[in-house]
Amino acid sequence: MKLRTNTALALGSVLLAGGLLAGCSGNGNDAADNGGDSKANTAANAQQNATDTAAAPKVNEFGWTIPDKTITVDYYTADKDNPDKVAKKLTAMHDYLLKNFNVDVKKTQYDVDGKEKLNLMLASNDYPGVMSAIDSDTIDKWRSQGKLIDLAPLVDKYGPNIKKELGDKYNSYLDADGKLWGIPRGWGLLPIPDNSAHIRWDWYQAMGAPKIETPDDYYNVLKQMVAAHPKNEQGQKTYAISWNDQVTDNLDSVLGIWGLKDGYKEDADHNLTHWLNTSEGLEAVKFYNRFYREGLMDPDSFLNKFDDWKLKFSNEQIIGHIGPWWQSWNAGHEVWKTTKPNWTDDQRYVQIALKAPGAEASYLSPKDTTGWNYTVITDKEAHPEDVIKFLDFEISPIGTRLLGWGIPNLPESTWTYNSDGTWAFTDAQKQKLFAGTFDSDKADEITGQNQIWLDHPQGLMSDDHKSTAWYDQNFNDEDKWKKMMNDNLKDTIYDNTARRIVFTADNPLTIVNQQIEDLIKTGFAKAVMSKTEDAAVQAFNDMQGKAVKLGLKDIEAFRTEEYKKNLAKLQ
């Protein structure tokens, strides 16, 4: 974009020089006899120069051509979160973009199930022009009803960075007719863990750090830790493990402890069997039920809202956890460091791998390089070309840095940026990260890091092949605790791209698949919270029987067929 500006200025200079040369080549007497005309020409030239200068597009230090009229990107994200907290964290980045880019980004987010909200929007015909965190199945449903616009022509015209960054993958997002219904968010491969078992590190060390390799090892150690710390300082009961009401969002992933991949067992011929039809799935339910039966599981595990659940962590009521690695960091030592006067660096949670006996490996972190989901533009958007221009900026390395790491050059910024394009991480913040005193919530509010994630990658950036949008993942080898986590979990990460299956709107199995997912949300909780093991087994069998009756075998057959097709494409 800077090149385009310089070109315009150079062209203006050439035209001006051309005008002067033309004047010199004319009849000298004419020039003398028409002094008035000469003055008029001079005035006209000056006015033209002023007009050319005013017309030259203004490009900011990030290479963004600032529009004369404010661009509005008003979007709903289907990611579930507290709307008040979201609004607070968005403010700084919103104001920065409006001031420096003349782009007004408005985000709407609700603390409700995203798919349910999208279904209500579709039924009421009340939805915004832009939506993010939209999965493939939802895209097909909205596309089939004519609610989405084809983005391919817009990308061809306004999205050079989108094509450049997606590279060879770009065509894989087009349908059979060459149409593009969504731009991926969180695409690419970042080989770091997503899920793990967690343990309260200082208490674990105090008991001699006994070996933990299997689910039973984990259970026995946590049981001993609860016995040693039955209550917190406020006299509240402690628990070995706890979850929040989004637990089933990660259920398929954490079943990897029992050797399942993304909730399915795969045989040598690549045939897939859903965990409900496996002995491994039953063992997982029995494992979790054991915590509940012995009073070691938080009874609100399937009801906790995230903020309430976070409070239980920070109140030192939860000793272990199985799920996303960052949750215990955010709810544990990142809170304690500001609330505990004598906090020490080992008062934290550490992430470890568990593998059930007989499992070939523990598959805790599936990686879909296609991306988590998509950003779409609906038929309600009046200026889709403006939205694509902003998406095109965000997907670029510098756009990813700005929207990933947040506003630069502030006292609390994680990075500095110069007008010549050079940048550097802020050492003070980096050292806080290493010391465990980096306050990510505060950084979010002040700099707006990763508060607008519409299409930037989760993988390594294309210009240096080492920095990533996750600020705290840029120094893993230098950070003692991150290095420990990554070393512990390096064998649990796997490429799951071929397992990405789309349930289209016209596929009769789409409804079946949703019915089974809904069944599991309630059935899994019922089985885990059964009062006896026999009751847990019975609840599991009931859930499995209902799923089979709904059509689980047909789902398995469909997934297997699509999976084999994808494998063939990737070979």
Coordinates of C-alpha atoms in Angstrom, one line a residue:
M1 CA 0.0 0.0 0.0
K2 CA 2.9 2.4 0.7
L3 CA 4.2 1.5 -2.8
R4 CA 0.9 2.5 -4.2
T5 CA 1.1 5.9 -2.5
N6 CA 4.6 6.6 -3.7
T7 CA 3.6 5.6 -7.2
A8 CA 0.7 8.1 -7.1
L9 CA 3.1 10.9 -6.0
A10 CA 5.6 10.0 -8.6
L11 CA 3.0 10.1 -11.3
G12 CA 1.9 13.5 -10.1
S13 CA 5.5 14.7 -10.4
V14 CA 5.8 13.4 -13.9
L15 CA 2.7 15.1 -15.0
L16 CA 3.9 18.4 -13.4
A17 CA 7.2 18.1 -15.1
G18 CA 5.5 17.3 -18.4
G19 CA 3.4 20.5 -18.1
L20 CA 6.5 22.6 -17.5
L21 CA 8.3 21.1 -20.5
A22 CA 5.3 21.8 -22.7
G23 CA 5.4 25.5 -21.5
C24 CA 9.1 25.8 -22.4
S25 CA 8.6 24.4 -25.9
G26 CA 5.9 26.9 -26.8
N27 CA 6.4 30.3 -28.6
G28 CA 8.3 32.7 -26.3
N29 CA 6.4 35.7 -27.7
D30 CA 3.1 34.0 -26.8
A31 CA 4.4 33.7 -23.2
A32 CA 5.3 37.4 -23.1
D33 CA 2.2 38.6 -24.7
N34 CA -0.1 36.6 -22.4
G35 CA 1.3 37.3 -19.0
G36 CA -2.3 37.0 -17.5
D37 CA -2.7 33.6 -18.9
S38 CA 0.6 32.5 -17.5
K39 CA -0.4 33.6 -14.0
A40 CA -3.7 31.8 -14.5
N41 CA -1.8 28.7 -15.5
T42 CA 0.5 28.9 -12.5
A43 CA -2.5 29.3 -10.2
A44 CA -4.3 26.4 -11.9
N45 CA -1.2 24.2 -11.6
A46 CA -0.9 25.1 -7.9
Q47 CA -4.5 24.3 -7.3
Q48 CA -4.1 21.0 -9.2
N49 CA -1.1 20.1 -7.1
A50 CA -3.1 20.7 -3.9
T51 CA -5.9 18.6 -5.2
D52 CA -3.5 15.8 -6.1
T53 CA -2.0 15.9 -2.7
A54 CA -5.4 15.9 -1.0
A55 CA -6.5 13.0 -3.2
A56 CA -3.5 10.9 -2.4
P57 CA -4.6 8.1 -0.1
K58 CA -3.4 8.3 3.5
V59 CA -1.6 5.1 4.6
N60 CA -1.0 4.5 8.3
E61 CA 2.2 3.0 9.8
F62 CA 0.7 -0.5 9.5
G63 CA 0.3 -0.1 5.7
W64 CA -3.5 0.3 6.0
T65 CA -5.1 2.8 3.6
I66 CA -7.3 4.9 5.8
P67 CA -10.8 5.3 4.2
D68 CA -12.5 8.7 4.0
K69 CA -15.7 7.2 5.4
T70 CA -15.7 5.0 8.5
I71 CA -15.8 1.3 7.8
T72 CA -18.1 -0.6 10.2
V73 CA -17.6 -4.3 10.9
D74 CA -20.5 -5.3 13.1
Y75 CA -20.3 -9.0 13.9
Y76 CA -21.6 -11.7 16.1
T77 CA -19.3 -14.4 17.3
A78 CA -20.7 -17.8 18.2
D79 CA -18.0 -18.3 20.8
K80 CA -19.6 -18.5 24.2
D81 CA -18.5 -15.8 26.7
N82 CA -19.7 -13.3 29.3
P83 CA -20.9 -10.3 27.2
D84 CA -19.9 -7.7 29.9
K85 CA -16.4 -9.1 30.2
V86 CA -16.1 -9.2 26.4
A87 CA -17.2 -5.6 26.0
K88 CA -14.7 -4.5 28.6
K89 CA -11.8 -6.3 26.9
L90 CA -12.8 -5.0 23.4
T91 CA -12.9 -1.3 24.3
A92 CA -9.2 -0.5 23.9
M93 CA -8.7 -2.1 20.6
H94 CA -12.1 -0.8 19.3
D95 CA -11.0 2.8 20.1
Y96 CA -7.5 2.3 18.6
L97 CA -8.8 1.0 15.3
L98 CA -11.4 3.7 15.1
K99 CA -8.8 6.4 15.7
N100 CA -5.9 5.0 13.6
F101 CA -7.7 3.0 10.9
N102 CA -11.2 4.7 10.8
V103 CA -12.6 1.2 11.3
D104 CA -15.4 0.7 13.8
V105 CA -15.4 -2.9 14.9
K106 CA -18.4 -4.0 17.0
K107 CA -18.6 -7.4 18.5
T108 CA -21.6 -9.2 20.0
Q109 CA -21.2 -12.2 22.1
Y110 CA -23.5 -14.1 24.5
D111 CA -23.1 -16.5 27.4
V112 CA -25.3 -19.1 25.6
D113 CA -24.7 -22.0 23.3
G114 CA -23.6 -20.5 20.0
K115 CA -25.4 -23.0 17.8
E116 CA -28.7 -22.5 19.6
K117 CA -28.4 -18.7 19.2
L118 CA -27.6 -19.0 15.5
N119 CA -30.7 -21.2 15.0
L120 CA -32.8 -18.5 16.7
M121 CA -31.3 -15.9 14.5
L122 CA -32.0 -17.9 11.4
A123 CA -35.6 -18.6 12.5
S124 CA -36.3 -15.0 13.3
N125 CA -34.4 -13.6 10.3
D126 CA -32.7 -11.2 12.8
Y127 CA -28.9 -11.5 12.3
P128 CA -26.0 -9.2 11.6
G129 CA -24.0 -8.7 8.4
V130 CA -20.9 -10.5 9.7
M131 CA -20.7 -13.6 11.9
S132 CA -17.7 -15.5 13.2
A133 CA -17.0 -18.9 14.9
I134 CA -19.3 -20.5 12.4
D135 CA -18.7 -24.2 11.8
S136 CA -19.0 -26.0 8.5
D137 CA -22.4 -27.6 9.2
T138 CA -23.8 -24.2 10.1
I139 CA -22.4 -22.6 7.0
D140 CA -24.1 -25.1 4.9
K141 CA -27.4 -24.6 6.6
W142 CA -27.3 -20.8 6.1
R143 CA -26.0 -21.1 2.6
S144 CA -28.8 -23.4 1.6
Q145 CA -31.3 -20.8 2.7
G146 CA -29.6 -18.0 0.7
K147 CA -28.4 -16.1 3.8
L148 CA -24.7 -16.0 2.9
I149 CA -22.8 -14.3 0.1
D150 CA -20.1 -15.8 -2.0
L151 CA -16.8 -14.2 -0.9
A152 CA -14.7 -15.5 -3.9
P153 CA -15.3 -12.4 -6.2
L154 CA -14.6 -10.1 -3.2
V155 CA -11.4 -11.9 -2.3
D156 CA -10.3 -11.8 -6.0
K157 CA -10.7 -8.0 -5.9
Y158 CA -9.9 -6.9 -2.4
G159 CA -8.1 -9.9 -0.7
P160 CA -4.5 -10.3 -2.0
N161 CA -3.3 -11.1 1.5
I162 CA -6.0 -13.7 2.0
K163 CA -4.9 -15.6 -1.0
K164 CA -1.2 -15.1 -0.2
E165 CA -1.5 -16.3 3.4
L166 CA -3.7 -19.3 2.7
G167 CA -1.6 -20.2 -0.3
D168 CA -2.2 -23.7 -1.7
K169 CA -4.9 -24.2 1.0
Y170 CA -7.1 -21.4 -0.5
N171 CA -8.7 -23.6 -3.1
S172 CA -9.6 -26.2 -0.5
Y173 CA -12.0 -23.7 1.0
L174 CA -13.9 -23.4 -2.3
D175 CA -17.0 -25.5 -3.0
A176 CA -17.5 -27.5 -6.2
D177 CA -18.7 -24.4 -8.0
G178 CA -15.7 -22.3 -6.9
K179 CA -17.6 -20.3 -4.4
L180 CA -16.2 -19.3 -1.0
W181 CA -18.7 -19.2 1.8
G182 CA -16.4 -18.5 4.7
I183 CA -12.8 -17.4 5.6
P184 CA -11.1 -19.6 8.1
R185 CA -10.1 -18.4 11.6
G186 CA -7.5 -20.2 13.7
W187 CA -6.1 -22.0 10.6
G188 CA -2.6 -23.4 10.3
L189 CA -0.6 -25.7 12.6
L190 CA 0.9 -24.6 15.9
P191 CA 2.5 -27.8 17.5
I192 CA 1.6 -27.0 21.1
P193 CA -0.8 -28.9 23.4
D194 CA -4.4 -27.9 23.9
N195 CA -5.6 -30.3 26.6
S196 CA -4.0 -32.1 29.5
A197 CA -4.4 -33.4 33.0
H198 CA -3.6 -30.6 35.6
I199 CA -2.2 -30.9 39.1
R200 CA -1.6 -28.4 42.0
W201 CA 2.2 -28.4 41.8
D202 CA 3.4 -27.3 45.2
W203 CA 1.1 -29.7 47.0
Y204 CA 2.2 -32.5 44.6
Q205 CA 5.8 -31.8 45.3
A206 CA 5.2 -31.7 49.1
M207 CA 3.9 -35.3 48.9
G208 CA 7.1 -36.5 47.1
A209 CA 5.9 -36.2 43.5
P210 CA 4.9 -39.8 43.1
K211 CA 4.8 -41.2 39.5
I212 CA 1.7 -40.3 37.4
E213 CA 1.4 -42.1 34.1
T214 CA -2.1 -43.7 34.0
P215 CA -5.6 -42.5 34.9
D216 CA -5.4 -44.7 38.1
D217 CA -2.1 -43.0 39.1
Y218 CA -3.7 -39.6 38.7
Y219 CA -6.8 -40.7 40.7
N220 CA -4.7 -42.1 43.6
V221 CA -2.5 -39.0 43.9
L222 CA -5.4 -36.6 43.8
K223 CA -7.2 -38.6 46.4
Q224 CA -4.2 -38.3 48.7
M225 CA -3.9 -34.6 48.0
V226 CA -7.6 -34.1 49.0
A227 CA -6.9 -36.0 52.2
A228 CA -4.0 -33.7 53.0
H229 CA -5.9 -30.6 52.1
P230 CA -9.6 -31.3 52.7
K231 CA -10.5 -27.7 53.1
N232 CA -9.2 -24.3 51.9
E233 CA -8.4 -21.4 54.2
Q234 CA -12.0 -20.3 54.3
G235 CA -13.1 -23.8 55.4
Q236 CA -14.7 -24.7 52.0
K237 CA -14.4 -28.3 50.8
T238 CA -11.7 -29.1 48.2
Y239 CA -12.2 -31.4 45.2
A240 CA -9.9 -33.6 43.2
I241 CA -11.4 -32.5 39.9
S242 CA -14.1 -30.1 38.6
W243 CA -15.4 -28.8 35.2
N244 CA -17.7 -26.1 34.0
D245 CA -20.9 -26.2 31.9
Q246 CA -18.8 -26.4 28.7
V247 CA -17.2 -29.7 29.6
T248 CA -18.6 -31.6 26.7
D249 CA -17.0 -29.2 24.2
N250 CA -13.7 -30.9 25.0
L251 CA -15.0 -34.4 25.8
D252 CA -14.0 -35.9 22.5
S253 CA -10.4 -34.6 22.9
V254 CA -9.8 -35.7 26.5
L255 CA -11.1 -39.2 25.6
G256 CA -7.7 -39.4 23.9
I257 CA -6.3 -40.6 27.2
W258 CA -7.9 -43.9 26.3
G259 CA -6.3 -44.0 22.9
L260 CA -9.3 -42.5 21.0
K261 CA -8.8 -39.8 18.4
D262 CA -11.3 -37.0 18.5
G263 CA -13.9 -39.3 20.1
Y264 CA -13.5 -42.2 17.7
K265 CA -11.6 -45.5 17.6
E266 CA -9.8 -46.3 14.3
D267 CA -8.9 -49.7 13.1
A268 CA -6.1 -50.7 10.6
D269 CA -8.4 -50.1 7.7
H270 CA -9.4 -46.6 8.9
N271 CA -12.9 -47.6 9.9
L272 CA -14.2 -45.3 12.7
T273 CA -16.2 -46.3 15.8
H274 CA -17.8 -43.7 18.1
W275 CA -16.7 -43.8 21.7
L276 CA -20.2 -44.8 22.8
N277 CA -19.6 -48.1 21.0
T278 CA -16.2 -48.8 22.6
S279 CA -15.0 -50.4 25.8
E280 CA -12.7 -47.4 26.1
G281 CA -15.6 -45.0 26.3
L282 CA -17.1 -47.0 29.1
E283 CA -13.8 -47.1 31.0
A284 CA -13.6 -43.3 30.7
V285 CA -17.1 -42.9 32.2
K286 CA -16.3 -45.3 35.0
F287 CA -13.1 -43.4 35.7
Y288 CA -14.9 -40.1 36.1
N289 CA -17.7 -41.7 38.0
R290 CA -15.2 -43.0 40.6
F291 CA -14.4 -39.4 41.5
Y292 CA -18.0 -38.6 42.0
R293 CA -18.9 -41.7 44.0
E294 CA -16.1 -41.0 46.5
G295 CA -17.0 -37.3 46.9
L296 CA -13.9 -36.2 45.1
M297 CA -15.7 -34.4 42.2
D298 CA -17.2 -30.9 42.5
P299 CA -21.0 -31.7 42.4
D300 CA -21.5 -28.6 40.3
S301 CA -19.1 -29.8 37.6
F302 CA -21.7 -29.7 34.8
L303 CA -23.4 -26.5 36.0
N304 CA -20.5 -24.1 36.9
K305 CA -20.4 -20.9 34.8
F306 CA -16.8 -20.2 33.9
D307 CA -16.5 -17.2 36.2
D308 CA -17.9 -19.1 39.2
W309 CA -15.7 -22.0 38.3
K310 CA -12.7 -19.7 38.1
L311 CA -13.5 -18.5 41.6
K312 CA -13.4 -22.1 42.9
F313 CA -9.9 -22.5 41.4
S314 CA -8.6 -19.2 42.9
N315 CA -10.2 -20.1 46.3
E316 CA -8.0 -23.2 46.2
Q317 CA -10.9 -25.6 46.1
I318 CA -9.8 -27.5 43.0
I319 CA -6.7 -29.6 43.0
G320 CA -6.8 -31.2 39.6
H321 CA -8.5 -30.8 36.2
I322 CA -8.7 -32.5 32.8
G323 CA -9.2 -30.1 29.9
P324 CA -7.6 -27.1 28.2
W325 CA -4.2 -26.3 29.6
W326 CA -4.8 -22.6 30.0
Q327 CA -7.8 -22.9 32.2
S328 CA -6.0 -23.7 35.4
W329 CA -3.3 -21.0 34.6
N330 CA -5.9 -18.3 34.1
A331 CA -8.0 -19.4 37.2
G332 CA -5.1 -20.4 39.4
H333 CA -1.6 -18.8 39.6
E334 CA -2.5 -15.8 37.4
V335 CA -5.0 -14.9 40.2
W336 CA -2.9 -16.0 43.1
K337 CA 0.1 -13.9 42.1
T338 CA -2.0 -10.7 42.7
T339 CA -4.1 -11.9 45.7
K340 CA -1.7 -14.0 47.8
P341 CA 0.8 -11.7 49.6
N342 CA 3.4 -14.5 49.9
W343 CA 2.8 -16.2 46.5
T344 CA 5.7 -18.3 45.3
D345 CA 6.5 -19.4 41.8
D346 CA 5.7 -23.1 42.5
Q347 CA 2.2 -22.3 43.7
R348 CA 0.6 -23.2 40.4
Y349 CA -0.9 -26.0 38.2
V350 CA 1.3 -28.0 36.0
Q351 CA 0.1 -30.0 32.9
I352 CA 0.8 -33.7 32.5
A353 CA -0.1 -36.5 30.1
L354 CA -2.1 -39.5 31.1
K355 CA -2.3 -42.7 29.1
A356 CA -4.6 -45.6 29.9
P357 CA -3.0 -49.1 30.0
G358 CA -3.4 -50.7 26.5
A359 CA -3.7 -47.4 24.7
E360 CA -1.1 -47.0 21.9
A361 CA -0.8 -43.3 22.7
S362 CA -2.6 -40.5 24.4
Y363 CA -4.2 -38.3 21.8
L364 CA -5.1 -35.2 23.8
S365 CA -4.6 -32.4 21.2
P366 CA -6.1 -32.9 17.7
K367 CA -4.9 -30.2 15.2
D368 CA -7.1 -29.3 12.3
T369 CA -4.9 -27.1 10.0
T370 CA -8.1 -26.1 8.1
G371 CA -9.0 -23.9 11.1
W372 CA -11.4 -24.0 14.0
N373 CA -14.3 -22.5 12.1
Y374 CA -15.1 -19.5 9.8
T375 CA -16.1 -15.9 9.4
V376 CA -19.0 -15.4 7.0
I377 CA -20.7 -12.4 5.5
T378 CA -24.5 -12.5 5.3
D379 CA -27.0 -10.9 3.0
K380 CA -27.6 -8.3 5.6
E381 CA -24.2 -6.7 5.1
A382 CA -24.5 -3.4 3.1
H383 CA -20.7 -3.1 2.4
P384 CA -19.1 -6.5 2.1
E385 CA -16.2 -5.1 0.2
D386 CA -15.2 -3.1 3.3
V387 CA -15.4 -6.1 5.5
I388 CA -13.1 -8.1 3.1
K389 CA -10.6 -5.2 3.1
F390 CA -10.4 -5.4 6.9
L391 CA -10.2 -9.2 6.9
D392 CA -7.4 -8.9 4.3
F393 CA -5.4 -6.7 6.7
E394 CA -6.0 -8.9 9.7
I395 CA -4.8 -12.0 8.0
S396 CA -1.4 -10.4 7.1
P397 CA 1.5 -10.9 9.5
I398 CA 1.4 -7.3 10.7
G399 CA -2.4 -7.4 11.0
T400 CA -2.1 -10.6 13.0
R401 CA 0.5 -9.1 15.3
L402 CA -1.6 -6.0 16.0
L403 CA -4.9 -7.9 16.6
G404 CA -3.1 -10.8 18.3
W405 CA -0.6 -9.0 20.6
G406 CA -2.7 -5.9 21.0
I407 CA -1.9 -2.2 20.8
P408 CA 1.9 -1.5 20.7
N409 CA 4.0 1.2 22.3
L410 CA 1.9 1.6 25.6
P411 CA 3.6 1.2 29.0
E412 CA 1.7 -2.1 29.4
S413 CA 2.1 -3.3 25.7
T414 CA 3.6 -6.6 24.9
W415 CA 5.5 -5.2 21.9
T416 CA 6.8 -2.1 20.3
Y417 CA 6.3 -1.1 16.7
N418 CA 8.1 1.5 14.5
S419 CA 6.9 3.4 11.4
D420 CA 9.6 1.7 9.4
G421 CA 8.0 -1.7 10.1
T422 CA 10.4 -2.9 12.7
W423 CA 9.1 -4.4 15.9
A424 CA 10.2 -6.0 19.1
F425 CA 8.7 -7.7 22.2
T426 CA 8.7 -5.7 25.4
D427 CA 11.3 -7.2 27.7
A428 CA 9.5 -6.2 30.9
Q429 CA 6.3 -8.0 29.9
K430 CA 8.3 -11.0 28.7
Q431 CA 10.0 -11.3 32.0
K432 CA 6.7 -11.1 33.8
L433 CA 5.5 -14.0 31.6
F434 CA 8.6 -16.0 32.7
A435 CA 8.1 -15.1 36.4
G436 CA 4.4 -16.1 36.3
T437 CA 3.3 -12.5 37.1
F438 CA 2.0 -11.6 33.6
D439 CA -1.7 -10.6 34.0
S440 CA -3.4 -11.7 30.8
D441 CA -6.8 -10.3 31.8
K442 CA -5.3 -6.9 32.4
A443 CA -3.3 -7.1 29.2
D444 CA -6.5 -7.9 27.3
E445 CA -8.2 -4.9 28.7
I446 CA -5.4 -2.5 28.1
T447 CA -4.2 -3.7 24.7
G448 CA -7.1 -5.7 23.3
Q449 CA -4.9 -8.7 22.4
N450 CA -6.8 -11.4 20.5
Q451 CA -10.2 -9.7 21.1
I452 CA -10.9 -9.5 17.4
W453 CA -10.1 -12.9 15.9
L454 CA -11.9 -13.0 12.6
D455 CA -9.4 -14.7 10.3
H456 CA -5.9 -14.6 11.6
P457 CA -3.9 -17.8 11.9
Q458 CA -3.1 -19.8 15.0
G459 CA 0.1 -21.2 13.3
L460 CA 3.4 -19.6 12.6
M461 CA 3.4 -16.3 10.7
S462 CA 4.6 -16.4 7.1
D463 CA 7.2 -13.6 7.3
D464 CA 9.4 -15.1 10.0
H465 CA 8.1 -18.6 10.5
K466 CA 8.5 -18.4 14.2
S467 CA 6.2 -15.8 15.8
T468 CA 2.5 -16.6 16.5
A469 CA -0.7 -14.7 17.3
W470 CA -0.6 -16.2 20.8
Y471 CA 1.7 -13.7 22.6
D472 CA 2.5 -16.2 25.4
Q473 CA 3.4 -18.9 23.0
N474 CA 6.3 -17.0 21.4
F475 CA 8.9 -17.9 24.1
N476 CA 8.1 -21.5 24.9
D477 CA 11.8 -22.6 25.0
E478 CA 12.7 -19.7 27.2
D479 CA 9.8 -20.1 29.7
K480 CA 10.5 -22.8 32.4
W481 CA 6.9 -23.7 32.9
K482 CA 5.8 -23.6 29.3
K483 CA 8.8 -25.8 28.4
M484 CA 7.8 -28.3 31.1
M485 CA 4.3 -28.4 29.8
N486 CA 5.3 -28.9 26.2
D487 CA 7.9 -31.5 27.1
N488 CA 5.3 -33.4 29.1
L489 CA 2.7 -33.3 26.3
K490 CA 4.7 -33.3 23.1
D491 CA 3.6 -36.9 22.2
T492 CA -0.1 -36.1 22.7
I493 CA -0.4 -33.7 19.7
Y494 CA -1.6 -35.0 16.3
D495 CA -2.8 -33.8 12.9
N496 CA -6.5 -34.3 12.7
T497 CA -7.2 -32.5 9.5
A498 CA -8.5 -35.5 7.6
R499 CA -11.2 -36.0 10.3
R500 CA -13.0 -32.8 9.4
I501 CA -16.5 -33.9 8.2
V502 CA -19.2 -31.5 7.0
F503 CA -22.8 -32.4 7.7
T504 CA -24.7 -30.5 5.0
A505 CA -28.2 -29.2 5.3
D506 CA -29.6 -31.7 2.8
N507 CA -27.9 -34.7 4.5
P508 CA -30.6 -36.6 6.6
L509 CA -27.8 -37.5 9.0
T510 CA -27.2 -33.9 10.0
I511 CA -30.2 -33.9 12.3
V512 CA -29.2 -37.3 13.6
N513 CA -25.8 -36.1 14.4
Q514 CA -27.1 -33.1 16.4
Q515 CA -29.6 -35.3 18.3
I516 CA -26.7 -37.6 19.3
E517 CA -24.6 -34.6 20.4
D518 CA -27.5 -33.3 22.5
L519 CA -28.1 -36.7 24.0
I520 CA -24.4 -36.9 25.1
K521 CA -24.6 -33.5 26.8
T522 CA -27.1 -34.9 29.3
G523 CA -26.3 -38.6 29.2
F524 CA -22.6 -38.2 30.0
A525 CA -23.4 -36.1 33.0
K526 CA -26.0 -38.6 34.2
A527 CA -23.6 -41.5 33.9
V528 CA -20.7 -39.7 35.6
M529 CA -22.8 -38.6 38.5
S530 CA -24.4 -42.0 39.2
K531 CA -24.3 -43.1 42.8
T532 CA -22.9 -46.5 42.1
E533 CA -20.6 -48.0 39.4
D534 CA -23.4 -50.3 38.3
A535 CA -25.7 -47.3 37.9
A536 CA -23.0 -45.6 35.9
V537 CA -22.6 -48.6 33.5
Q538 CA -26.4 -48.7 33.1
A539 CA -26.6 -45.0 32.3
F540 CA -23.8 -45.5 29.8
N541 CA -25.6 -48.4 28.2
D542 CA -28.9 -46.5 28.1
M543 CA -27.1 -43.5 26.4
Q544 CA -25.5 -45.9 23.9
G545 CA -28.7 -47.7 23.2
K546 CA -30.6 -44.4 22.5
A547 CA -27.8 -43.2 20.3
V548 CA -27.8 -46.4 18.2
K549 CA -31.6 -46.1 17.9
L550 CA -31.2 -42.5 16.7
G551 CA -28.7 -43.7 14.0
L552 CA -25.2 -43.8 15.5
K553 CA -24.1 -46.7 13.2
D554 CA -25.1 -44.6 10.2
I555 CA -23.1 -41.7 11.6
E556 CA -20.1 -44.0 11.9
A557 CA -20.4 -45.3 8.4
F558 CA -20.7 -41.7 7.0
R559 CA -17.8 -40.4 8.9
T560 CA -15.7 -43.4 7.9
E561 CA -16.5 -42.9 4.2
E562 CA -15.7 -39.1 4.3
Y563 CA -12.6 -39.7 6.3
K564 CA -11.2 -42.2 3.8
K565 CA -12.0 -39.7 1.0
N566 CA -10.1 -37.0 2.9
L567 CA -7.1 -39.3 3.5
A568 CA -6.9 -40.0 -0.3
K569 CA -6.9 -36.3 -1.1
L570 CA -4.1 -35.6 1.4
Q571 CA -1.8 -38.4 0.1

